[in-house]
Amino acid sequence: MTTIMLALPSKGRIQDESLAVFADAGLAIDRPGGARSYLGEMAAMPDVSVRFLSASEIARELIRGTIDIGITGEDLIHETAAAGPDQIAIVKRLGFGRADAVVAVPDSWIDVTTMDDLSDVAADFRARHGRWLKVATKFVNLTRRHFAAHGIAEYRIVESLGATEAAPASGAADLIVDITSTGSTLSANGLRIIEDGTMLKSESLLMVARNAEWHEGKLETLVRLLSALGAETFQP
Ligand SMILES: Nc1ncnc2c1ncn2[C@@H]1O[C@H](COP(=O)(O)OP(=O)(O)OP(=O)(O)O)[C@@H](O)[C@H]1O
Ligand SMILES: O=P(O)(O)OC[C@H]1O[C@H](OP(=O)(O)OP(=O)(O)O)[C@H](O)[C@@H]1O
């Protein structure tokens, strides 16, 4: 028996909504080890091995091809490898987990409303302050690409492990790149999105690895059951 490897997010609302995608397709997932167990089972298709992983790990493993099918955020696919989107095939856009990856500066930076303004600030920063402009983010690759596209090279990235919005107030960085949906975390921390600073609009995606094994047609059956729920059709 060949086993299809399926990975779903291990926490939060996107975990619940991901489980609902499968339940709605008649493919309910059980957790015999309890709600805190990271292993699941699908009674309708016992050949599917279900793992609950962190959203960023799902992106990495789909791109590597060590899992066949999974759900995670589009932002994490783009961040994980420049070639990430080429390594996966989107079965379905799921319409939840919607969030934007944005560049945000302190409200007090009244002269900075566009990436061009930020470029001017970056160019002068070292001469004025004796150090590089610092950008806090966990989206290191997305940030490098977006800043390079705007001709900004004079900055340093401070890698953030969470609560990125705190970095400007604490002095850890001057500005941030992070995910936002309602905008309330940014405004609660005195930060404002730059006008052309939306790098990516993301949502959760159901994807298969490009090099996925088709397991004698079983993965195709699974994909067909899942994509039947939406208008999109999927060709492997
Ligand atoms: N406030 C939000 N609203 C909607 N979607 C969000 C929000 N915050 C994050 N997301 C999305 O949820 C997905 C998972 O983000 P999360 O930060 O939980 O993942 P992670 O990097 O695996 O985190 P961790 O390392 O803490 O497990 C991402 O694709 C992200 O775009
Ligand atoms: O625009 P908002 O609606 O305020 O949402 C934005 C926040 O949501 C995420 O944090 P979350 O607490 O989900 O996770 P994280 O900080 O651990 O990444 C994200 O990192 C932002 O901090």
Coordinates of C-alpha atoms and ligand atoms in Angstrom, one line a residue:
M1 CA 0.0 0.0 0.0
T2 CA 1.4 3.4 -1.0
T3 CA 0.8 6.2 1.4
I4 CA -0.2 9.8 0.3
M5 CA 1.3 12.4 2.6
L6 CA -1.1 15.2 3.5
A7 CA -0.1 18.1 5.7
L8 CA -2.4 20.6 7.4
P9 CA -1.6 23.6 9.6
S10 CA -1.2 22.6 13.3
K11 CA -2.8 25.6 14.9
G12 CA -5.2 28.5 14.7
R13 CA -8.1 29.4 12.5
I14 CA -6.5 28.1 9.4
Q15 CA -6.3 24.6 11.0
D16 CA -10.0 24.6 11.7
E17 CA -10.9 25.9 8.3
S18 CA -8.6 23.4 6.6
L19 CA -10.3 20.5 8.5
A20 CA -13.6 21.9 7.3
V21 CA -12.4 21.8 3.6
F22 CA -11.9 18.0 4.0
A23 CA -15.1 17.4 6.0
D24 CA -17.1 19.3 3.4
A25 CA -15.7 17.0 0.7
G26 CA -16.8 13.9 2.7
L27 CA -13.2 13.3 3.8
A28 CA -13.5 13.9 7.6
I29 CA -10.1 13.8 9.4
D30 CA -9.9 12.2 12.9
R31 CA -7.2 12.5 15.5
P32 CA -7.1 9.2 17.3
G33 CA -4.4 10.7 19.6
G34 CA -6.6 13.6 20.7
A35 CA -6.8 17.3 19.6
R36 CA -3.1 17.9 20.6
S37 CA -1.8 15.0 18.5
Y38 CA 0.0 15.9 15.3
L39 CA -1.1 12.8 13.5
G40 CA -4.5 12.3 11.8
E41 CA -6.5 9.7 9.9
M42 CA -9.0 9.8 7.1
A43 CA -11.5 7.0 7.3
A44 CA -12.8 7.5 3.8
M45 CA -9.2 7.1 2.4
P46 CA -7.0 5.0 4.8
D47 CA -4.1 5.4 2.4
V48 CA -3.8 9.1 3.3
S49 CA -1.3 9.8 6.2
V50 CA -2.3 13.1 7.8
R51 CA 0.3 15.3 9.6
F52 CA -0.3 18.6 11.4
L53 CA 2.8 20.8 10.8
S54 CA 3.6 24.5 11.2
A55 CA 2.4 26.6 8.2
S56 CA 6.0 27.4 7.2
E57 CA 7.1 23.8 7.4
I58 CA 4.2 22.8 5.1
A59 CA 5.5 25.3 2.5
R60 CA 9.0 24.0 2.8
E61 CA 8.1 20.3 2.6
L62 CA 5.6 20.8 -0.3
I63 CA 8.4 22.6 -2.2
R64 CA 10.8 19.8 -1.4
G65 CA 8.2 17.2 -2.3
T66 CA 8.4 15.3 0.9
I67 CA 4.6 15.8 1.3
D68 CA 2.3 15.3 -1.7
I69 CA -0.6 17.6 -0.8
G70 CA -1.3 20.2 1.8
I71 CA -2.7 23.6 2.8
T72 CA -0.7 26.7 3.7
G73 CA -0.4 30.4 3.0
E74 CA 0.6 31.8 -0.4
D75 CA 3.0 34.2 1.4
L76 CA 4.9 31.3 2.9
I77 CA 5.2 29.6 -0.5
H78 CA 6.7 32.8 -2.0
E79 CA 9.0 33.3 1.0
T80 CA 10.3 29.8 1.3
A81 CA 12.1 29.7 -2.1
A82 CA 12.3 32.0 -5.1
A83 CA 11.3 29.0 -7.2
G84 CA 8.7 28.0 -4.7
P85 CA 5.6 28.7 -6.8
D86 CA 7.1 26.6 -9.6
Q87 CA 7.5 23.6 -7.4
I88 CA 3.8 23.4 -6.5
A89 CA 0.5 23.2 -8.3
I90 CA -2.5 25.1 -6.9
V91 CA -5.5 22.8 -6.6
K92 CA -7.7 25.5 -5.1
R93 CA -7.6 29.0 -3.6
L94 CA -9.5 28.5 -0.4
G95 CA -10.7 32.1 0.4
F96 CA -9.6 32.1 4.0
G97 CA -6.3 33.1 5.8
R98 CA -6.4 36.3 3.7
A99 CA -3.6 38.7 4.7
D100 CA -1.3 41.1 3.0
A101 CA 2.5 41.2 3.4
V102 CA 3.2 44.9 3.8
V103 CA 6.0 47.5 4.5
A104 CA 5.0 49.7 7.5
V105 CA 6.8 52.7 9.1
P106 CA 6.2 54.6 12.3
D107 CA 3.2 57.1 12.1
S108 CA 5.8 59.8 13.0
W109 CA 7.6 59.4 9.6
I110 CA 5.4 62.0 8.0
D111 CA 7.7 62.4 5.0
V112 CA 7.5 58.7 4.0
T113 CA 4.4 57.7 2.1
T114 CA 5.8 55.8 -0.8
M115 CA 8.7 53.3 -1.5
D116 CA 10.5 56.1 -3.3
D117 CA 10.4 58.2 -0.1
L118 CA 11.7 55.2 1.8
S119 CA 14.5 54.9 -0.8
D120 CA 15.5 58.5 -0.1
V121 CA 15.6 57.9 3.7
A122 CA 17.6 54.7 3.2
A123 CA 20.2 56.5 1.1
D124 CA 20.8 59.2 3.7
F125 CA 20.3 57.1 6.8
R126 CA 23.9 56.0 7.4
A127 CA 25.4 59.5 7.0
R128 CA 22.8 60.9 9.3
H129 CA 22.6 58.2 12.0
G130 CA 25.9 56.4 11.7
R131 CA 24.3 53.0 11.1
W132 CA 22.2 51.3 8.4
L133 CA 18.4 51.5 8.3
K134 CA 17.0 48.4 10.0
V135 CA 14.0 46.4 8.8
A136 CA 12.5 43.8 11.1
T137 CA 10.8 40.9 9.4
K138 CA 10.4 37.1 9.2
F139 CA 9.8 37.5 5.4
V140 CA 13.5 37.9 4.6
N141 CA 13.3 36.8 1.0
L142 CA 10.1 38.7 0.1
T143 CA 11.6 41.8 1.7
R144 CA 14.9 41.5 -0.3
R145 CA 13.0 41.1 -3.6
H146 CA 10.6 44.0 -2.9
F147 CA 13.3 46.4 -1.8
A148 CA 15.5 45.5 -4.7
A149 CA 12.6 46.1 -7.1
H150 CA 12.4 49.6 -5.7
G151 CA 16.2 50.1 -5.9
I152 CA 16.7 50.1 -2.2
A153 CA 20.0 48.4 -1.2
E154 CA 21.1 50.4 1.9
Y155 CA 19.4 48.6 4.8
R156 CA 19.9 45.7 7.1
I157 CA 17.4 43.0 8.0
V158 CA 16.8 42.2 11.6
E159 CA 15.2 38.7 11.6
S160 CA 12.1 38.6 13.7
L161 CA 10.6 35.5 15.3
G162 CA 7.3 37.1 16.2
A163 CA 5.7 40.3 17.5
T164 CA 7.4 42.1 14.7
E165 CA 5.3 45.2 15.2
A166 CA 7.1 45.8 18.5
A167 CA 10.5 46.3 16.8
P168 CA 10.3 50.1 16.0
A169 CA 9.1 51.1 19.5
S170 CA 11.7 48.9 21.2
G171 CA 14.5 50.2 19.0
A172 CA 15.2 46.8 17.5
A173 CA 14.5 48.2 14.0
D174 CA 13.3 51.3 12.2
L175 CA 10.5 49.8 10.2
I176 CA 8.9 46.4 9.6
V177 CA 7.6 44.0 6.9
D178 CA 4.8 41.8 8.2
I179 CA 1.5 40.2 7.6
T180 CA -1.7 42.2 8.3
S181 CA -5.4 41.5 7.9
T182 CA -7.5 43.9 9.9
G183 CA -4.6 46.4 10.4
S184 CA -5.3 46.6 14.2
T185 CA -1.9 45.3 15.3
L186 CA -0.2 47.9 13.1
S187 CA -2.3 50.8 14.4
A188 CA -2.0 49.6 18.0
N189 CA 1.8 49.8 17.6
G190 CA 1.8 53.2 15.9
L191 CA 2.7 51.9 12.4
R192 CA 1.3 52.8 9.0
I193 CA 1.4 50.9 5.6
I194 CA 3.4 52.6 2.9
E195 CA 1.2 53.4 -0.1
D196 CA 2.9 51.1 -2.6
G197 CA 4.2 48.9 0.3
T198 CA 1.8 45.9 -0.2
M199 CA 4.2 43.2 -1.4
L200 CA 1.8 40.3 -1.7
K201 CA -1.9 39.5 -1.2
S202 CA -2.0 36.1 0.4
E203 CA -4.7 33.5 1.1
S204 CA -4.6 29.8 2.1
L205 CA -4.1 27.4 -0.8
L206 CA -4.7 23.7 -1.4
M207 CA -1.6 22.5 -3.3
V208 CA 0.1 19.4 -4.6
A209 CA 3.8 19.1 -4.9
R210 CA 4.9 19.2 -8.6
N211 CA 6.9 16.0 -8.1
A212 CA 4.1 14.3 -6.1
E213 CA 3.8 10.6 -6.5
W214 CA 0.3 9.9 -7.9
H215 CA 0.1 6.6 -6.0
E216 CA -1.7 4.6 -8.6
G217 CA -4.4 7.3 -9.1
K218 CA -5.3 7.7 -5.5
L219 CA -3.9 11.3 -5.2
E220 CA -5.9 12.2 -8.3
T221 CA -9.1 10.8 -6.7
L222 CA -8.4 12.9 -3.6
V223 CA -7.7 16.0 -5.7
R224 CA -10.9 15.5 -7.7
L225 CA -13.0 15.1 -4.5
L226 CA -11.5 18.3 -3.1
S227 CA -11.7 20.4 -6.2
A228 CA -15.2 19.3 -7.0
L229 CA -16.3 21.7 -4.2
G230 CA -15.2 24.8 -6.1
A231 CA -15.5 26.1 -9.7
E232 CA -11.8 25.6 -10.4
T233 CA -10.8 22.5 -12.2
F234 CA -7.3 21.1 -11.7
Q235 CA -5.1 19.3 -14.3
P236 CA -2.1 17.5 -12.8
Ligands
LIG1 N1 -4.0 37.9 11.1 C1 -4.0 37.1 10.1 N2 -5.1 36.9 9.4 C2 -5.2 36.0 8.4 N3 -4.2 35.2 8.1 C3 -3.0 35.3 8.8 C4 -2.9 36.2 9.8 N4 -1.7 36.1 10.4 C5 -1.1 35.1 9.7 N5 -1.9 34.7 8.7 C6 -1.6 33.6 7.7 O1 -1.6 32.4 8.3 C7 -0.5 31.6 7.8 C8 0.3 31.0 9.0 O2 0.9 32.0 9.7 P1 1.7 31.7 11.1 O3 2.4 32.9 11.4 O4 0.8 31.0 12.0 O5 2.6 30.6 10.5 P2 4.0 30.1 10.9 O6 5.1 30.9 10.2 O7 4.1 28.6 10.7 O8 4.1 30.4 12.4 P3 4.7 29.6 13.6 O9 6.2 29.6 13.2 O10 4.4 30.5 14.7 O11 4.0 28.3 13.7 C9 0.3 32.5 6.9 O12 0.1 32.1 5.6 C10 -0.2 33.9 7.1 O13 -0.4 34.6 5.9
LIG2 O1 -3.8 43.0 10.9 P1 -4.2 42.2 12.1 O2 -5.6 41.6 12.0 O3 -4.0 42.9 13.4 O4 -3.3 40.8 12.1 C1 -1.9 40.9 12.0 C2 -1.2 40.0 13.0 O5 -1.6 38.7 12.8 C3 -0.5 37.9 12.8 O6 -0.1 37.6 14.1 P2 -0.6 36.3 14.9 O7 -0.8 36.6 16.3 O8 -1.7 35.6 14.1 O9 0.6 35.3 14.8 P3 2.2 35.6 14.9 O10 2.4 37.0 15.5 O11 2.6 34.5 15.9 O12 2.7 35.4 13.5 C4 0.6 38.8 12.2 O13 1.9 38.3 12.5 C5 0.3 40.1 12.7 O14 1.0 40.3 14.0

